[in-house]
Amino acid sequence: MQTEFLLWGLGGLALGGAAAFAWSWTKISILRAQLSAKDEVLAERQKGFDSQMERLDESFASLSQEALSKASENFLRLATQTLEVSKTANSGELKQRQQAIEELVKPLKESLEKLENQNQEIERKRLSAYDGITEHINRLMVETGQLNNALRRPHVRGAWGELTLRKAAENAGLVEGQDFTMQVTTEDGSLRPDMVVRLPNDRVIVVDCKTPLDSYLDAVQTADEEIKAVKLKAHAALVRKHVQQLSSKAYWTQFQDTPDFVVMFVPAESLYHAALEHDPELLDLAFRSRVVLANPMNLVALLRTVACAMEQEKLKENAQEICRVGSRLYDGLRSMAGHMTKVGRNLRKTTEA
């Protein structure tokens, strides 16, 4: 606009000269004053507009903050309500699931409790049984020690061997006093075997019991292998010595109708096998010396054979006795039949007369 006024002024200057120029300059000044006033008004308006914009910005910010706060509160309230509803629903569903799971695992829980109770009872019984076994083992160890000490005394060893020999004979089916006799003295009184077994046809078997224990017990009680081997060899040597001594007694010459051998009874399998293991030629020596080595097992077999033979002999004697009694009965019946015939004939003659 200033440019248009300026051009207009210049045009007037060119046409009207200096007067016109003055008038134009005045007009220009007025216009300039008006423009300045308008600029001031516009500046004031701009300030007012800026101030209003600031207030609007502040109001908008305040409203935005308030709206955001209210929206947040509403959101939180709504979220809280939704969460409470969901929590309540989930709590009910969780309780139902928990009840269902409890019902499902209840039999398993009961079974586990029963199993636990059974395990506790088994463990209690096991501990009780273990205590009982321990006590029994301790008692056996004490009794074994006492028996070991007792068996080292000769008269106790002799009584134990004699008892074992008697039990072997009874287990074979023999009867004491009828089929065998303990501690029989020979006619001259010089020998006294532990047992004499009667055979058919008045024959007998002489049995003598030997209990070599000292060296064997020493070998069992030691943990040193070298000492054990030495003791077992001493045990075998002692058995060999008993064989030679028993052979020198010649029992077959002291009894009538006795076999030409004597039975040497060793009352324990361990004693018997330990001697044979450490003296392999012991059996050959015994056979050559007319001595039959016997342990409880083969002595029972030997005596059982004797018992069977005696039973067969008794059956034979009973059969012969039955034949003799039957023959006498037949003779008596035949004689009685002759007498009855004679009586009948006489009665008939008497009736006729």
Coordinates of C-alpha atoms in Angstrom, one line a residue:
M1 CA 0.0 0.0 0.0
Q2 CA 2.8 2.4 0.8
T3 CA 4.2 1.7 -2.6
E4 CA 0.9 2.6 -4.3
F5 CA 0.8 5.9 -2.4
L6 CA 4.3 6.6 -3.4
L7 CA 3.6 6.0 -7.0
W8 CA 0.5 8.0 -6.8
G9 CA 2.5 10.9 -5.2
L10 CA 5.2 10.7 -7.8
G11 CA 2.6 10.8 -10.5
G12 CA 1.1 13.9 -9.0
L13 CA 4.5 15.5 -8.8
A14 CA 5.1 14.9 -12.4
L15 CA 1.7 16.4 -13.4
G16 CA 1.2 19.3 -10.9
G17 CA 4.5 20.6 -10.1
A18 CA 5.7 21.7 -6.6
A19 CA 2.2 22.6 -5.3
A20 CA 1.0 19.3 -6.3
F21 CA 4.1 17.9 -4.7
A22 CA 3.4 19.6 -1.4
W23 CA -0.2 18.5 -1.4
S24 CA 0.9 15.0 -2.2
W25 CA 3.5 15.0 0.5
T26 CA 0.9 16.2 3.0
K27 CA -1.4 13.5 1.9
I28 CA 1.4 11.0 2.2
S29 CA 2.1 12.2 5.7
I30 CA -1.5 11.8 6.6
L31 CA -1.6 8.4 5.1
R32 CA 1.6 7.5 6.9
A33 CA 0.1 8.6 10.2
Q34 CA -3.0 6.5 9.5
L35 CA -0.8 3.6 8.6
S36 CA 1.2 4.0 11.8
A37 CA -2.0 4.1 13.8
K38 CA -3.3 1.0 12.0
D39 CA 0.1 -0.7 12.7
E40 CA -0.2 0.1 16.4
V41 CA -3.7 -1.1 16.4
L42 CA -2.7 -4.2 14.6
A43 CA 0.2 -4.7 17.1
E44 CA -2.1 -4.3 20.0
R45 CA -4.5 -6.8 18.4
Q46 CA -1.6 -9.1 17.8
K47 CA -0.6 -8.8 21.5
G48 CA -4.2 -9.5 22.5
F49 CA -4.3 -12.4 20.1
D50 CA -1.1 -13.8 21.5
S51 CA -2.3 -13.3 25.0
Q52 CA -5.6 -15.1 24.1
M53 CA -3.6 -17.9 22.4
E54 CA -1.5 -18.3 25.6
R55 CA -4.7 -18.4 27.7
L56 CA -6.2 -20.9 25.2
D57 CA -3.0 -23.0 25.3
E58 CA -3.2 -22.9 29.1
S59 CA -6.8 -23.7 29.1
F60 CA -6.3 -26.5 26.6
A61 CA -3.5 -27.9 28.6
S62 CA -5.5 -27.7 31.8
L63 CA -8.5 -29.3 30.0
S64 CA -6.3 -31.9 28.5
Q65 CA -4.7 -32.7 31.8
E66 CA -8.1 -32.9 33.5
A67 CA -9.6 -35.0 30.7
L68 CA -6.5 -37.3 30.8
S69 CA -6.8 -37.6 34.6
K70 CA -10.5 -38.4 34.4
A71 CA -9.9 -40.8 31.6
S72 CA -7.2 -42.5 33.6
E73 CA -9.4 -42.6 36.7
N74 CA -12.2 -44.1 34.6
F75 CA -9.8 -46.6 33.0
L76 CA -8.4 -47.6 36.3
R77 CA -11.8 -47.9 37.8
L78 CA -13.1 -49.9 34.9
A79 CA -9.9 -52.1 34.9
T80 CA -10.3 -52.6 38.6
Q81 CA -13.9 -53.7 38.2
T82 CA -13.0 -56.0 35.3
L83 CA -10.1 -57.4 37.3
E84 CA -12.4 -58.0 40.4
V85 CA -15.0 -59.7 38.2
S86 CA -12.3 -61.8 36.5
K87 CA -10.7 -62.6 39.8
T88 CA -14.0 -63.7 41.3
A89 CA -14.8 -65.9 38.3
N90 CA -11.3 -67.3 38.2
S91 CA -11.4 -67.9 42.0
G92 CA -14.6 -70.0 41.6
E93 CA -13.2 -71.8 38.7
L94 CA -9.9 -72.4 40.5
K95 CA -11.8 -73.8 43.5
Q96 CA -13.7 -76.1 41.2
R97 CA -10.5 -77.3 39.6
Q98 CA -8.9 -77.7 42.9
Q99 CA -11.7 -79.8 44.2
A100 CA -11.7 -81.8 41.0
I101 CA -7.9 -82.4 41.4
E102 CA -8.3 -83.3 45.0
E103 CA -11.0 -85.8 44.1
L104 CA -8.8 -87.2 41.4
V105 CA -5.7 -87.6 43.6
K106 CA -7.6 -88.6 46.7
P107 CA -7.3 -92.4 46.0
L108 CA -3.6 -92.0 45.2
K109 CA -3.1 -90.0 48.4
E110 CA -4.8 -92.7 50.4
S111 CA -2.8 -95.4 48.7
L112 CA 0.4 -93.5 49.4
E113 CA -0.6 -93.1 53.0
K114 CA -1.3 -96.8 53.3
L115 CA 2.0 -97.6 51.6
E116 CA 3.8 -95.2 54.0
N117 CA 2.2 -96.9 57.0
Q118 CA 3.1 -100.3 55.6
N119 CA 6.7 -99.2 55.0
Q120 CA 6.8 -97.9 58.6
E121 CA 5.4 -101.1 59.9
I122 CA 7.9 -103.1 57.8
E123 CA 10.7 -101.0 58.9
R124 CA 9.6 -101.4 62.6
K125 CA 9.4 -105.2 62.2
R126 CA 12.8 -105.2 60.3
L127 CA 14.5 -103.3 63.2
S128 CA 12.8 -105.5 65.7
A129 CA 13.9 -108.6 63.8
Y130 CA 17.4 -107.2 63.3
D131 CA 17.6 -106.6 67.0
G132 CA 16.4 -110.1 67.7
I133 CA 18.8 -111.6 65.2
T134 CA 21.7 -109.6 66.7
E135 CA 20.8 -110.8 70.1
H136 CA 20.5 -114.4 68.9
I137 CA 23.8 -114.2 67.1
N138 CA 25.5 -112.8 70.2
R139 CA 23.9 -115.5 72.3
L140 CA 25.1 -118.1 69.7
M141 CA 28.6 -116.6 69.8
V142 CA 28.6 -116.9 73.6
E143 CA 27.3 -120.5 73.4
T144 CA 29.7 -121.4 70.7
G145 CA 32.6 -120.1 72.8
Q146 CA 31.3 -122.1 75.7
L147 CA 30.9 -125.2 73.5
N148 CA 34.4 -124.7 72.1
N149 CA 35.9 -124.5 75.6
A150 CA 33.8 -127.6 76.7
L151 CA 34.8 -129.7 73.6
R152 CA 38.5 -129.2 74.5
R153 CA 37.9 -131.4 77.5
P154 CA 38.4 -135.1 76.7
H155 CA 35.4 -136.4 78.7
V156 CA 33.1 -133.9 77.0
R157 CA 34.4 -134.8 73.6
G158 CA 33.8 -138.5 74.4
A159 CA 30.2 -137.9 75.6
W160 CA 29.5 -135.8 72.4
G161 CA 30.9 -138.5 70.1
E162 CA 28.9 -141.2 71.9
L163 CA 25.7 -139.2 71.7
T164 CA 26.2 -138.5 68.0
L165 CA 26.9 -142.2 67.4
R166 CA 23.7 -143.3 69.2
K167 CA 21.7 -140.7 67.2
A168 CA 23.1 -142.1 63.9
A169 CA 22.1 -145.6 64.9
E170 CA 18.6 -144.5 65.8
N171 CA 18.2 -142.5 62.6
A172 CA 19.1 -145.7 60.7
G173 CA 16.1 -147.4 62.3
L174 CA 18.0 -149.5 64.9
V175 CA 16.8 -150.0 68.5
E176 CA 19.2 -149.8 71.4
G177 CA 19.3 -153.0 73.4
Q178 CA 17.8 -154.9 70.6
D179 CA 19.8 -154.1 67.5
F180 CA 22.9 -152.5 69.0
T181 CA 24.5 -152.1 72.4
M182 CA 26.7 -149.2 73.7
Q183 CA 29.9 -149.6 75.6
V184 CA 30.4 -153.3 75.3
T185 CA 33.3 -154.9 77.1
T186 CA 35.1 -157.8 75.6
E187 CA 35.3 -161.2 77.3
D188 CA 38.8 -160.7 78.6
G189 CA 37.9 -157.1 79.7
S190 CA 40.8 -155.5 77.8
L191 CA 38.8 -153.7 75.2
R192 CA 35.6 -151.6 75.3
P193 CA 34.3 -150.5 71.9
D194 CA 31.7 -147.7 71.8
M195 CA 29.1 -149.7 69.9
V196 CA 28.4 -153.3 68.8
V197 CA 25.8 -153.7 66.1
R198 CA 24.1 -157.1 65.8
L199 CA 23.8 -158.7 62.4
P200 CA 21.8 -161.7 61.2
N201 CA 23.2 -165.1 62.1
D202 CA 24.6 -163.8 65.3
R203 CA 27.3 -161.7 63.6
V204 CA 28.3 -158.2 64.9
I205 CA 30.0 -155.0 63.7
V206 CA 32.2 -153.2 66.1
V207 CA 32.2 -149.3 66.0
D208 CA 34.6 -147.1 67.8
C209 CA 34.2 -143.3 68.0
K210 CA 37.2 -141.0 67.7
T211 CA 36.8 -137.2 68.1
P212 CA 40.1 -135.4 67.2
L213 CA 39.1 -131.7 67.9
D214 CA 42.0 -129.7 69.4
S215 CA 44.0 -129.0 66.2
Y216 CA 40.9 -128.5 64.1
L217 CA 39.5 -125.9 66.6
D218 CA 42.8 -124.1 66.5
A219 CA 42.7 -124.0 62.7
V220 CA 39.2 -122.7 62.7
Q221 CA 39.8 -119.9 65.2
T222 CA 42.9 -118.5 63.5
A223 CA 42.9 -116.0 60.6
D224 CA 46.5 -116.8 59.6
E225 CA 46.4 -119.1 56.6
E226 CA 49.9 -120.6 57.2
I227 CA 49.0 -121.4 60.9
K228 CA 45.6 -122.8 59.7
A229 CA 47.4 -125.1 57.2
V230 CA 49.8 -126.4 59.9
K231 CA 47.0 -127.1 62.3
L232 CA 44.9 -128.9 59.7
K233 CA 47.9 -131.1 58.8
A234 CA 48.3 -131.9 62.5
H235 CA 44.6 -132.8 62.6
A236 CA 45.0 -135.2 59.7
A237 CA 48.1 -136.7 61.4
L238 CA 46.1 -137.3 64.5
V239 CA 43.3 -139.1 62.6
R240 CA 46.0 -141.2 60.9
K241 CA 47.3 -142.1 64.4
H242 CA 43.8 -143.1 65.6
V243 CA 43.5 -145.4 62.6
Q244 CA 46.7 -147.1 63.4
Q245 CA 45.8 -147.5 67.1
L246 CA 42.4 -148.9 66.3
S247 CA 43.9 -151.3 63.8
S248 CA 46.3 -152.6 66.4
K249 CA 43.4 -153.5 68.8
A250 CA 42.2 -156.2 66.3
Y251 CA 38.6 -156.2 67.4
W252 CA 37.8 -159.0 64.9
T253 CA 39.7 -161.4 67.1
Q254 CA 37.8 -160.4 70.3
F255 CA 34.3 -161.2 69.1
Q256 CA 32.9 -164.3 67.5
D257 CA 31.4 -164.1 64.1
T258 CA 32.6 -160.5 63.5
P259 CA 33.7 -159.2 60.1
D260 CA 37.5 -158.7 59.7
F261 CA 37.2 -154.9 60.0
V262 CA 36.3 -152.3 62.6
V263 CA 34.4 -149.0 61.9
M264 CA 36.1 -145.8 63.1
F265 CA 33.4 -143.2 63.5
V266 CA 34.2 -139.4 63.2
P267 CA 31.2 -137.5 64.6
A268 CA 31.5 -134.5 62.3
E269 CA 31.6 -134.1 58.6
S270 CA 34.0 -131.2 58.8
L271 CA 36.5 -133.3 60.9
Y272 CA 36.2 -136.1 58.4
H273 CA 36.7 -134.1 55.2
A274 CA 39.4 -131.9 56.7
A275 CA 41.5 -135.0 57.5
L276 CA 41.0 -136.5 54.0
E277 CA 41.8 -133.2 52.3
H278 CA 45.2 -132.8 54.1
D279 CA 46.0 -136.5 53.9
P280 CA 44.8 -138.0 50.6
E281 CA 46.3 -141.4 51.4
L282 CA 44.4 -141.8 54.6
L283 CA 41.5 -143.9 53.2
D284 CA 44.0 -146.3 51.6
L285 CA 45.8 -146.7 54.9
A286 CA 42.6 -147.3 56.7
F287 CA 41.4 -150.0 54.3
R288 CA 44.8 -151.7 54.5
S289 CA 44.6 -151.5 58.3
R290 CA 41.0 -153.1 58.2
V291 CA 39.5 -149.8 59.5
V292 CA 36.5 -148.3 57.8
L293 CA 36.4 -144.5 58.2
A294 CA 32.8 -143.3 58.7
N295 CA 31.2 -139.9 59.2
P296 CA 27.5 -139.5 60.3
M297 CA 26.2 -139.7 56.7
N298 CA 27.9 -142.9 55.5
L299 CA 27.5 -144.5 59.0
V300 CA 23.7 -144.0 58.8
A301 CA 23.8 -145.5 55.3
L302 CA 25.8 -148.5 56.6
L303 CA 23.6 -149.0 59.5
R304 CA 20.5 -148.6 57.4
T305 CA 21.8 -151.4 55.2
V306 CA 22.3 -153.5 58.3
A307 CA 18.8 -152.7 59.5
C308 CA 17.3 -153.7 56.1
A309 CA 19.3 -157.0 56.2
M310 CA 18.1 -157.6 59.8
E311 CA 14.5 -156.9 58.7
Q312 CA 14.9 -159.4 55.8
E313 CA 16.3 -161.9 58.2
K314 CA 13.4 -161.4 60.6
L315 CA 11.0 -161.8 57.8
K316 CA 12.7 -165.0 56.8
E317 CA 12.6 -166.3 60.4
N318 CA 9.0 -165.3 60.7
A319 CA 8.2 -167.1 57.4
Q320 CA 10.0 -170.3 58.7
E321 CA 8.1 -170.1 62.0
I322 CA 4.8 -169.7 60.1
C323 CA 5.7 -172.8 58.1
R324 CA 6.5 -174.8 61.2
V325 CA 3.3 -173.6 63.0
G326 CA 1.2 -174.3 59.8
S327 CA 2.7 -177.8 59.5
R328 CA 1.9 -178.5 63.2
L329 CA -1.6 -177.1 62.7
Y330 CA -2.1 -179.3 59.6
D331 CA -0.9 -182.4 61.5
G332 CA -3.3 -181.6 64.4
L333 CA -6.2 -181.0 62.1
R334 CA -5.5 -184.3 60.3
S335 CA -5.3 -186.2 63.6
M336 CA -8.5 -184.5 64.8
A337 CA -10.2 -185.5 61.5
G338 CA -9.2 -189.2 62.0
H339 CA -10.5 -189.1 65.6
M340 CA -13.8 -187.5 64.4
T341 CA -14.1 -190.2 61.7
K342 CA -13.6 -192.9 64.3
V343 CA -16.2 -191.3 66.7
G344 CA -18.7 -191.0 63.8
R345 CA -18.2 -194.7 63.0
N346 CA -18.7 -195.8 66.6
L347 CA -21.8 -193.6 66.9
R348 CA -23.3 -195.2 63.8
K349 CA -22.6 -198.7 65.2
T350 CA -24.1 -197.7 68.5
T351 CA -27.2 -196.4 66.8
E352 CA -27.6 -199.6 64.8
A353 CA -27.2 -201.7 67.9

